[in-house]
Amino acid sequence: MSSNQSFHALVRLLRYARGYRRRIAAAATCSIVNKLFDIAPEILIGVAIDVVVNQEDSFVAGLGFTTAREQILVLGVLTFFIWAGESLFEYLYQILWRNLAQRLQADLRQDAYEHVQRLDMGFFESRSSGQLVATMNDDVNQLERFLDGGANAMIQVGVTVVAVGAVFFVLSPLIALLAFTPIPLIVWGAFYFQRKAGPLYGEVRERVGELASRLSNNIAGIATIKSFTAERREAERLRAASEAYVEANVRAIRLSSAFIPIIRMAILAGFLATFMVGGMMALRGDLNVGAYGVLVFLTQRLLWPLTGLAQVIDLFERAMASTRRILDLLATPIRVRDNAETSLTQPVRGTVTFENLSFRYATGGAGIEGIDLEVPAGHTLALVGATGSGKSTLIKLLLRFHDPDAGLIRIDDQRIDTLSLNSLRGAIGLVSQEVYLFEGSVRDNIVYGRPDAPQAAIIEAARTAEAWDFIQALPNGLDTLVGERGVRLSGGQRQRLSLARALLKDPPILVLDEATSAVDNETEAAIQRSLSRIARGRTVIVIAHRLSTIVHADEIVVIHAGRVVERGSHETLLEENGRYAAQWRVQTGVLESAMPLV
């Protein structure tokens, strides 16, 4: 990342943090005052030398303190208050900067997460979850580390140059020029380092995301890794990702480590100039001895903090690389807009209409074309077809995970793109093939869509989903912990809990997306028994590969290559002897002249 990009990232960050301007100003003020107090003791040392050498003719004597004892006493009192002031403002700036860092990083992470939740599913289909976690966690932490110490250091370096420079030019313009001679070299070196280090730290952030993604994917897929005895192979792939991260850091460290030795020599040149030329001037009487002491002490105070520019810019570059990633994430456009002011008219009857609906995924050619369907309220529609034919795409569009390229969807004659997402999705219960259970108890997962549900309603939903018997057999019943992603339960148990979760929500429209494709025969039979009870009084849309589960649907629609190719009841489609009939024969054991459907 170039210096312009770093500056642009800083401007974007300040724009984002406009609500913190008072806190930033207060923290910066404390940093400035602390540094002014920090510089003062060196000046007092020079004044004290002046008192010892010149006594009644000293600078302090001119303020009305005639005796050397009074002058030393005054300097002692000033020293006490200066040290106390320095300590007080150091405490204040540390409290302010660190609290600001904590508050800002927490808000950034929260805002990023809330923004990500509002993005359409296409965003998640094109992004690695590990990259997202790295951005919302590690990148935010990089910014926190900079605000914890780097921001204060940058301010104090600037204050040191200005304040010490002012003292130098008051005492001796010639020595000031000599002392400041190395500063252009130091600043040039700092910006040269920044320009070279920016891309390196951008690469470091990318490698962190890849490493996080690898770890996340491998932990999620540990069962597959074990089943294929691929532990060693995956360990080597992780090692490669880890080594790539190390190498990216090594390149950045190699550059930053060369900065301090070079700058140290520039500082030596400035110090020697002050030491030698100032000493000669003091010997000739052209420079007060006390002033010479102040200049010698302040030369190091002026130049030495500049060596810290390497670490400060190191922190700054890491933070700005991270800030750019965070703010780019926050700037990702929300394509599915939430019309929060409009809700479905109550009570929701559940009529669903797809009108000339077309959609294509940006990442591939799959999708649907010209779909026209109507599901009357209280009816059951079954969608069947080959994998990738577009069945699940219809459901994603109904839930507005994506918006269609053409056409529209209505619920009870209301266009869903004019509704609030909360109202729309609140009317739809989804039971997916890929069941996701959250870490927590069985109860936590069932009540996920209705947290305030009473015990009786929870039990009734579990009974309807034929889950209550196995729940009672668990060690702690409803309070049994399911583990991460429900790992402590069987696939059939997870599917039944998912169904109970949807039923407790009591939606007028229920969607079953391949809900029985990955379960055993017993679970399939249980879900089939449930369907007759579940369907009463609600609209049900079923996507199924097992045709035996949808023979009683009011209408069965066969989708092929994104288009409706057959539709009708089970008996009607068998009589037509098309794709549906061919697949029915395959699944019931009559294999002759079977036309593949799935």
XYZ file of C-alpha atoms in Angstrom:
598
model
C 0.000 0.000 0.000
C 1.500 3.371 -1.073
C 1.742 6.444 1.179
C -1.229 7.930 -0.713
C -3.262 4.817 0.011
C -2.223 4.948 3.670
C -3.211 8.595 3.900
C -6.505 7.861 2.145
C -7.166 4.988 4.579
C -6.441 7.352 7.504
C -8.855 9.963 6.120
C -11.528 7.274 5.721
C -10.921 6.114 9.282
C -11.226 9.668 10.662
C -14.426 10.105 8.670
C -15.787 6.884 10.147
C -14.702 7.954 13.655
C -16.293 11.409 13.488
C -18.411 10.540 16.513
C -15.175 10.163 18.498
C -13.666 13.523 17.587
C -13.927 14.925 21.108
C -12.244 11.846 22.560
C -9.514 11.989 19.903
C -8.965 15.692 20.588
C -8.790 15.100 24.356
C -6.338 12.208 23.962
C -4.171 14.203 21.532
C -4.145 17.217 23.902
C -2.982 15.048 26.794
C -0.242 13.574 24.578
C 0.944 17.077 23.637
C 0.942 18.401 27.224
C 2.701 15.275 28.473
C 5.478 15.701 25.908
C 5.921 19.390 26.788
C 6.314 18.398 30.446
C 8.694 15.624 29.366
C 10.994 18.075 27.565
C 11.017 20.613 30.426
C 13.493 18.776 32.793
C 16.320 19.085 30.208
C 15.675 22.824 30.074
C 15.713 22.982 33.887
C 19.065 21.172 33.943
C 20.543 23.880 31.714
C 18.951 26.568 33.904
C 20.418 24.885 37.004
C 23.898 24.873 35.420
C 23.392 28.558 34.670
C 22.477 29.154 38.360
C 25.562 27.320 39.617
C 27.915 29.105 37.218
C 26.469 32.624 37.214
C 24.508 32.690 40.518
C 23.298 36.329 41.037
C 23.689 36.966 37.279
C 21.733 33.902 36.204
C 18.513 33.825 34.177
C 16.477 32.914 37.296
C 17.963 35.894 39.191
C 16.379 38.126 36.600
C 12.982 36.788 37.727
C 13.445 38.241 41.231
C 15.145 35.340 43.051
C 18.449 36.929 43.989
C 20.312 34.269 45.978
C 21.520 30.984 44.498
C 19.719 29.050 47.276
C 16.379 30.647 46.387
C 17.003 29.884 42.724
C 17.790 26.205 43.415
C 14.707 25.974 45.639
C 12.536 27.455 42.892
C 13.981 25.022 40.369
C 13.298 22.142 42.773
C 9.637 23.157 43.159
C 9.291 23.545 39.368
C 10.869 20.138 38.855
C 8.360 18.552 41.237
C 5.372 20.087 39.477
C 6.755 19.272 36.035
C 7.299 15.615 36.933
C 3.876 15.458 38.580
C 2.295 17.051 35.524
C 4.099 14.673 33.195
C 2.907 11.671 35.234
C -0.670 12.972 35.395
C -0.953 13.583 31.662
C 0.749 10.280 30.849
C -1.937 8.554 32.907
C -4.644 10.573 31.154
C -3.422 9.987 27.599
C -2.970 6.283 28.213
C -6.489 5.993 29.619
C -7.960 8.058 26.775
C -6.094 6.370 23.907
C -6.605 2.855 25.222
C -10.293 3.379 25.942
C -10.670 4.955 22.503
C -8.912 1.936 20.958
C -11.232 -0.470 22.770
C -14.393 1.450 21.942
C -13.480 2.068 18.306
C -12.405 -1.520 17.646
C -15.577 -2.847 19.272
C -17.758 -0.518 17.184
C -15.857 -1.312 13.975
C -16.230 -5.045 14.525
C -19.920 -4.669 15.399
C -20.637 -2.398 12.431
C -18.750 -4.718 10.093
C -20.644 -7.751 11.367
C -24.037 -6.024 11.152
C -23.212 -4.823 7.642
C -22.134 -8.310 6.576
C -25.446 -9.690 7.874
C -27.303 -7.370 5.500
C -25.343 -8.451 2.423
C -26.943 -10.791 -0.092
C -25.996 -14.457 -0.239
C -24.018 -13.870 -3.435
C -21.429 -12.044 -1.337
C -20.910 -15.092 0.883
C -20.786 -17.431 -2.098
C -17.813 -15.467 -3.457
C -15.922 -14.920 -0.177
C -14.023 -17.182 2.167
C -15.390 -17.287 5.711
C -11.797 -17.307 6.979
C -11.072 -14.020 5.180
C -14.168 -12.448 6.717
C -13.242 -13.644 10.219
C -9.675 -12.356 9.758
C -10.992 -8.951 8.694
C -13.463 -8.619 11.567
C -11.037 -9.958 14.164
C -7.334 -9.718 13.321
C -7.554 -6.572 11.181
C -9.587 -4.796 13.844
C -6.984 -5.842 16.420
C -4.209 -4.334 14.275
C -5.986 -0.983 14.395
C -6.440 -1.347 18.148
C -2.692 -1.905 18.600
C -1.903 1.268 16.646
C -4.329 3.356 18.692
C -2.973 1.862 21.918
C 0.525 3.267 21.333
C 1.288 4.310 17.792
C -1.027 7.329 17.577
C 0.412 8.834 20.764
C 3.977 8.191 19.542
C 3.318 9.965 16.224
C 1.880 13.008 17.985
C 4.707 13.178 20.511
C 7.403 12.951 17.829
C 5.808 15.924 16.089
C 5.551 17.899 19.342
C 9.189 17.123 20.168
C 10.424 18.456 16.829
C 8.379 21.660 17.092
C 8.985 22.424 20.798
C 12.682 21.523 20.897
C 13.239 23.268 17.595
C 11.722 26.439 19.025
C 14.074 26.311 22.033
C 17.074 25.733 19.731
C 16.311 28.704 17.505
C 15.823 30.961 20.551
C 19.160 29.931 22.098
C 21.306 29.607 18.950
C 20.017 29.678 15.390
C 23.372 28.350 14.112
C 23.318 25.250 16.319
C 19.616 24.810 15.548
C 20.457 24.574 11.862
C 23.217 22.050 12.554
C 21.001 19.956 14.847
C 18.158 19.951 12.340
C 20.352 18.970 9.404
C 19.767 15.191 9.846
C 15.978 15.586 10.138
C 15.296 15.742 6.365
C 17.284 12.514 5.958
C 15.360 10.890 8.804
C 11.979 11.999 7.440
C 12.933 10.947 3.911
C 13.995 7.571 5.298
C 10.707 7.231 7.155
C 8.629 7.941 4.052
C 10.875 5.735 1.924
C 10.289 2.961 4.438
C 6.552 3.657 4.392
C 6.422 3.491 0.606
C 8.351 0.221 0.519
C 6.641 -1.321 3.549
C 3.050 -0.582 2.503
C 2.742 -3.321 -0.137
C 4.586 -5.753 2.121
C 2.111 -5.262 4.949
C -0.788 -5.475 2.532
C 0.550 -8.891 1.561
C 0.894 -9.810 5.252
C -2.814 -9.068 5.769
C -3.730 -11.222 2.752
C -1.644 -14.123 4.061
C -3.337 -13.822 7.471
C -6.742 -14.150 5.807
C -5.650 -17.199 3.823
C -4.237 -18.836 6.948
C -7.440 -18.152 8.896
C -9.488 -19.549 6.022
C -7.400 -22.730 5.915
C -7.755 -23.250 9.676
C -11.498 -22.575 9.612
C -12.140 -24.942 6.707
C -10.009 -27.735 8.133
C -11.617 -27.608 11.568
C -15.101 -27.605 9.993
C -14.145 -30.531 7.765
C -12.224 -32.565 10.339
C -14.472 -35.612 9.891
C -13.759 -35.700 6.142
C -10.041 -35.232 6.749
C -10.010 -38.155 9.165
C -12.118 -40.406 6.949
C -9.671 -39.952 4.064
C -6.635 -40.169 6.408
C -5.552 -36.822 4.985
C -4.181 -35.425 8.251
C -0.582 -35.271 7.036
C -1.564 -33.715 3.708
C -3.682 -31.045 5.402
C -0.927 -30.388 7.951
C 1.459 -29.743 5.046
C -1.046 -27.431 3.351
C -1.424 -25.518 6.607
C 2.361 -25.419 6.956
C 2.600 -23.936 3.449
C 0.015 -21.256 4.297
C 1.778 -20.543 7.591
C 5.167 -20.317 5.869
C 3.719 -17.907 3.310
C 2.577 -15.698 6.214
C 5.999 -15.975 7.876
C 7.795 -15.107 4.627
C 5.568 -12.073 4.088
C 6.389 -10.894 7.612
C 10.102 -11.628 7.151
C 10.231 -9.370 4.089
C 8.539 -6.560 6.017
C 10.759 -7.079 9.085
C 13.929 -7.095 6.956
C 13.046 -3.657 5.640
C 12.001 -2.186 9.000
C 15.102 -3.545 10.781
C 17.426 -1.664 8.413
C 15.814 1.664 9.266
C 17.099 2.256 12.828
C 20.849 1.679 12.193
C 20.790 4.147 9.283
C 18.881 6.757 11.273
C 21.189 6.252 14.270
C 24.137 7.475 12.203
C 22.188 10.535 11.085
C 21.433 11.294 14.738
C 25.116 10.948 15.608
C 25.971 13.575 12.984
C 23.492 16.040 14.489
C 24.628 15.355 18.043
C 28.327 15.763 17.190
C 27.599 19.057 15.441
C 25.815 20.410 18.517
C 28.432 19.009 20.902
C 31.487 20.311 19.029
C 30.284 23.642 17.635
C 28.322 24.518 20.779
C 31.310 23.639 22.963
C 33.600 25.911 20.936
C 31.088 28.745 21.165
C 30.792 28.298 24.951
C 34.602 28.354 25.315
C 34.757 31.606 23.353
C 31.982 33.086 25.485
C 29.600 33.349 22.540
C 27.187 30.941 24.202
C 25.985 30.773 27.807
C 27.228 27.616 29.581
C 23.703 26.833 30.769
C 22.360 27.304 27.251
C 25.083 24.946 25.964
C 23.939 22.345 28.507
C 20.331 22.734 27.388
C 21.311 22.309 23.724
C 23.401 19.187 24.366
C 20.658 17.550 26.391
C 17.904 18.547 23.951
C 19.796 17.374 20.865
C 19.295 13.775 21.825
C 15.748 14.577 22.983
C 15.119 16.082 19.539
C 16.696 13.402 17.369
C 16.506 10.139 19.269
C 12.681 9.829 19.272
C 12.885 9.936 15.473
C 14.391 6.446 15.537
C 10.994 5.366 16.834
C 9.513 6.417 13.508
C 10.363 2.966 12.199
C 8.225 1.217 14.816
C 5.534 3.879 14.607
C 5.300 3.672 10.828
C 5.434 -0.115 11.116
C 2.348 0.038 13.366
C 0.771 2.684 11.150
C 1.243 0.689 7.941
C -0.126 -2.492 9.485
C -3.079 -0.543 10.882
C -3.825 1.264 7.613
C -3.607 -1.981 5.604
C -6.108 -3.457 8.053
C -8.250 -0.311 8.091
C -8.519 -0.390 4.307
C -9.792 -3.993 4.430
C -12.295 -3.219 7.198
C -13.644 -0.078 5.549
C -13.770 -1.795 2.145
C -15.922 -4.454 3.783
C -18.153 -1.751 5.283
C -18.368 -0.112 1.841
C -19.575 -3.304 0.134
C -22.931 -2.316 -1.382
C -26.122 -3.866 0.004
C -27.914 -5.187 -3.068
C -31.027 -6.550 -1.336
C -32.626 -3.439 0.127
C -34.811 -3.655 3.220
C -38.038 -1.664 2.877
C -38.499 -1.466 6.604
C -41.672 0.639 6.525
C -43.920 -1.933 4.786
C -45.128 -5.193 6.331
C -47.271 -8.052 5.112
C -50.961 -7.453 5.697
C -52.150 -9.557 8.614
C -53.289 -12.236 8.837
C -51.017 -13.702 6.162
C -52.990 -16.204 4.070
C -49.877 -17.598 2.358
C -50.604 -17.367 -1.388
C -47.258 -17.353 -3.228
C -46.952 -16.235 -6.850
C -43.841 -16.364 -9.075
C -44.353 -14.156 -12.146
C -42.044 -14.560 -15.170
C -39.110 -14.999 -12.791
C -35.544 -15.079 -14.145
C -32.208 -15.106 -12.360
C -28.600 -15.986 -13.153
C -25.754 -16.319 -10.644
C -22.854 -13.963 -11.246
C -20.348 -16.771 -10.668
C -21.845 -19.136 -13.232
C -24.556 -19.718 -15.774
C -26.920 -21.641 -13.485
C -30.249 -20.112 -12.542
C -33.869 -19.982 -13.698
C -35.681 -18.546 -16.719
C -39.285 -17.411 -17.114
C -40.807 -19.257 -14.135
C -44.560 -18.734 -13.658
C -46.090 -20.511 -10.651
C -48.859 -19.904 -8.152
C -49.252 -21.688 -4.831
C -52.718 -21.028 -3.366
C -52.932 -20.433 0.372
C -52.957 -23.686 2.316
C -51.729 -25.776 -0.608
C -48.599 -27.887 -0.902
C -46.294 -27.393 -3.880
C -43.505 -29.907 -4.584
C -40.496 -28.973 -6.703
C -38.453 -31.765 -8.233
C -35.600 -31.795 -10.708
C -31.926 -32.550 -11.204
C -29.282 -31.021 -8.980
C -28.608 -27.506 -10.274
C -31.918 -27.262 -12.113
C -33.000 -24.165 -10.149
C -35.241 -25.519 -7.377
C -33.292 -24.036 -4.463
C -32.808 -20.821 -6.451
C -36.579 -20.268 -6.287
C -36.461 -20.575 -2.497
C -33.510 -18.182 -2.234
C -35.447 -15.648 -4.289
C -38.568 -16.149 -2.175
C -36.537 -15.386 0.965
C -34.817 -12.515 -0.867
C -31.354 -13.962 -0.346
C -31.011 -12.615 -3.905
C -33.181 -10.326 -6.007
C -34.311 -11.608 -9.432
C -32.932 -10.253 -12.688
C -36.473 -10.096 -14.068
C -39.998 -10.812 -12.871
C -41.353 -10.610 -9.364
C -42.702 -12.627 -6.453
C -45.890 -11.872 -4.540
C -47.240 -13.070 -1.222
C -50.974 -12.409 -0.892
C -50.734 -10.009 -3.854
C -47.992 -7.941 -2.160
C -44.679 -7.684 -3.981
C -41.979 -9.040 -1.685
C -39.433 -6.437 -2.857
C -41.659 -3.760 -1.283
C -41.748 -5.500 2.134
C -39.468 -5.305 5.130
C -37.141 -8.303 5.297
C -38.243 -8.882 8.875
C -41.889 -9.144 7.839
C -41.142 -11.287 4.766
C -38.808 -13.766 6.443
C -40.920 -13.819 9.569
C -43.726 -15.313 7.478
C -41.544 -18.117 6.106
C -40.135 -21.104 7.964
C -37.155 -22.812 6.300
C -35.965 -26.354 6.921
C -32.870 -26.873 4.828
C -30.955 -29.944 3.769
C -27.861 -28.473 5.409
C -29.066 -28.178 8.992
C -27.179 -25.639 11.097
C -27.486 -25.894 14.862
C -25.913 -23.264 17.073
C -23.684 -24.160 19.974
C -25.934 -24.294 23.028
C -28.772 -26.465 24.280
C -31.556 -28.273 22.451
C -33.941 -25.654 23.863
C -31.784 -22.782 22.570
C -31.945 -24.170 19.060
C -35.680 -24.865 19.029
C -36.581 -21.376 20.318
C -34.096 -19.619 17.998
C -36.875 -18.027 15.934
C -39.124 -17.372 18.938
C -36.964 -16.809 22.050
C -39.935 -16.065 24.334
C -41.823 -19.276 23.505
C -43.431 -21.002 26.539
C -42.478 -24.539 27.517
C -45.773 -25.990 26.273
C -45.248 -24.534 22.787
C -41.688 -25.897 22.666
C -42.872 -29.384 23.567
C -45.738 -29.229 21.054
C -43.370 -28.206 18.235
C -40.986 -31.017 19.197
C -43.866 -33.541 19.222
C -45.125 -32.379 15.815
C -41.605 -32.770 14.400
C -41.415 -36.222 16.048
C -38.385 -35.056 18.037
C -39.818 -35.185 21.556
C -39.097 -38.876 22.172
C -35.375 -38.620 21.483
C -35.153 -35.277 23.342
C -36.563 -36.918 26.474
C -33.983 -39.690 26.137
C -31.073 -37.188 26.134
C -29.112 -36.805 29.407
C -30.568 -33.362 30.212
C -33.593 -33.301 27.933
C -34.161 -29.851 26.447
C -31.116 -28.534 28.312
C -28.705 -31.022 26.705
C -25.841 -29.261 24.929
C -25.702 -30.064 21.216
C -22.061 -29.054 20.637
C -20.701 -26.909 17.823
C -22.944 -27.244 14.742
C -24.900 -29.940 16.633
C -22.020 -32.420 16.471
C -23.310 -34.407 19.484
C -26.531 -35.338 17.694
C -27.154 -37.653 14.770
C -28.087 -36.297 11.338
C -31.708 -37.372 11.792
C -31.910 -35.745 15.219
C -30.501 -32.496 13.871
C -33.024 -32.538 11.025
C -35.950 -33.052 13.404
C -34.738 -30.209 15.639
C -34.527 -28.006 12.549
C -38.130 -28.890 11.725
C -39.228 -28.202 15.323
C -37.438 -24.831 15.179
C -39.377 -23.868 12.048
C -42.695 -25.108 13.468
C -42.321 -23.202 16.740
C -42.052 -20.051 14.642
C -45.541 -21.042 13.323
C -45.058 -19.479 9.875
C -47.924 -19.269 7.368
C -45.471 -20.489 4.690
C -43.195 -23.472 5.327
C -40.328 -24.392 2.999
C -38.723 -27.841 3.150
C -35.563 -27.778 1.035
C -34.378 -31.386 0.615
C -35.337 -31.952 4.250
C -35.309 -35.737 3.918
C -32.462 -36.268 1.440
C -29.778 -36.934 4.069
C -31.751 -38.779 6.743
C -32.437 -42.425 7.460
C -35.680 -44.199 6.597
C -37.025 -43.879 10.129
C -36.487 -40.102 10.140
C -37.967 -39.827 6.653
C -41.054 -41.728 7.775
C -41.305 -39.497 10.861
C -41.108 -36.340 8.760
C -43.699 -37.718 6.332
C -46.065 -38.384 9.230
C -45.441 -34.847 10.425
C -46.144 -33.296 7.036
C -49.858 -34.109 7.075
C -50.206 -32.300 10.411
C -47.789 -29.510 9.491
C -49.578 -28.694 6.222
C -52.922 -27.931 7.859
C -53.653 -24.230 7.620
C -50.364 -23.267 5.980
C -48.720 -23.112 2.558
C -45.946 -25.685 2.122
C -43.270 -25.679 -0.573
C -41.277 -28.911 -0.684
C -38.091 -29.586 -2.620
C -37.518 -33.317 -2.747
C -35.343 -35.924 -4.383
C -37.272 -38.756 -2.725
C -40.518 -38.679 -4.674
C -42.266 -40.877 -2.111
C -42.369 -37.892 0.249
C -44.398 -35.681 -2.095
C -46.985 -37.969 -3.676
C -49.766 -36.207 -1.751
C -48.723 -32.684 -2.797
C -51.464 -30.584 -4.383
C -49.163 -29.839 -7.302
C -45.787 -31.234 -8.367
C -43.593 -29.104 -10.632
C -40.647 -30.583 -12.530
C -37.869 -28.082 -13.244
C -35.157 -28.797 -15.796
C -32.338 -26.391 -16.769
C -34.091 -23.542 -14.984
C -37.486 -23.981 -16.662
C -40.771 -25.663 -15.761
C -41.103 -28.721 -17.996
C -43.905 -30.644 -16.251
C -46.565 -29.876 -13.676
C -49.563 -31.586 -12.156
C -50.563 -34.078 -9.480
C -48.674 -37.289 -8.856
C -51.236 -39.336 -10.811
C -51.332 -36.854 -13.709
C -47.555 -36.838 -14.085
C -47.407 -40.635 -14.041
C -49.978 -40.718 -16.847
C -47.912 -38.221 -18.900
C -44.986 -40.678 -18.726
C -42.347 -37.937 -18.813
C -39.369 -37.144 -16.634
C -41.279 -37.478 -13.378
C -42.736 -40.882 -14.324
C -39.312 -42.129 -15.415
C -37.738 -41.173 -12.107
C -40.648 -42.647 -10.184
C -39.953 -45.979 -11.888
C -36.263 -45.719 -10.948
C -37.046 -45.079 -7.288
C -39.690 -47.803 -7.076
C -37.491 -50.399 -8.760
C -38.941 -50.428 -12.280
C -35.804 -49.477 -14.225
C -36.774 -49.942 -17.866
C -36.752 -46.850 -20.111
C -35.932 -44.587 -17.138
C -35.297 -40.938 -18.065
C -32.903 -39.326 -15.525
C -34.524 -36.657 -13.377
C -32.005 -36.270 -10.586
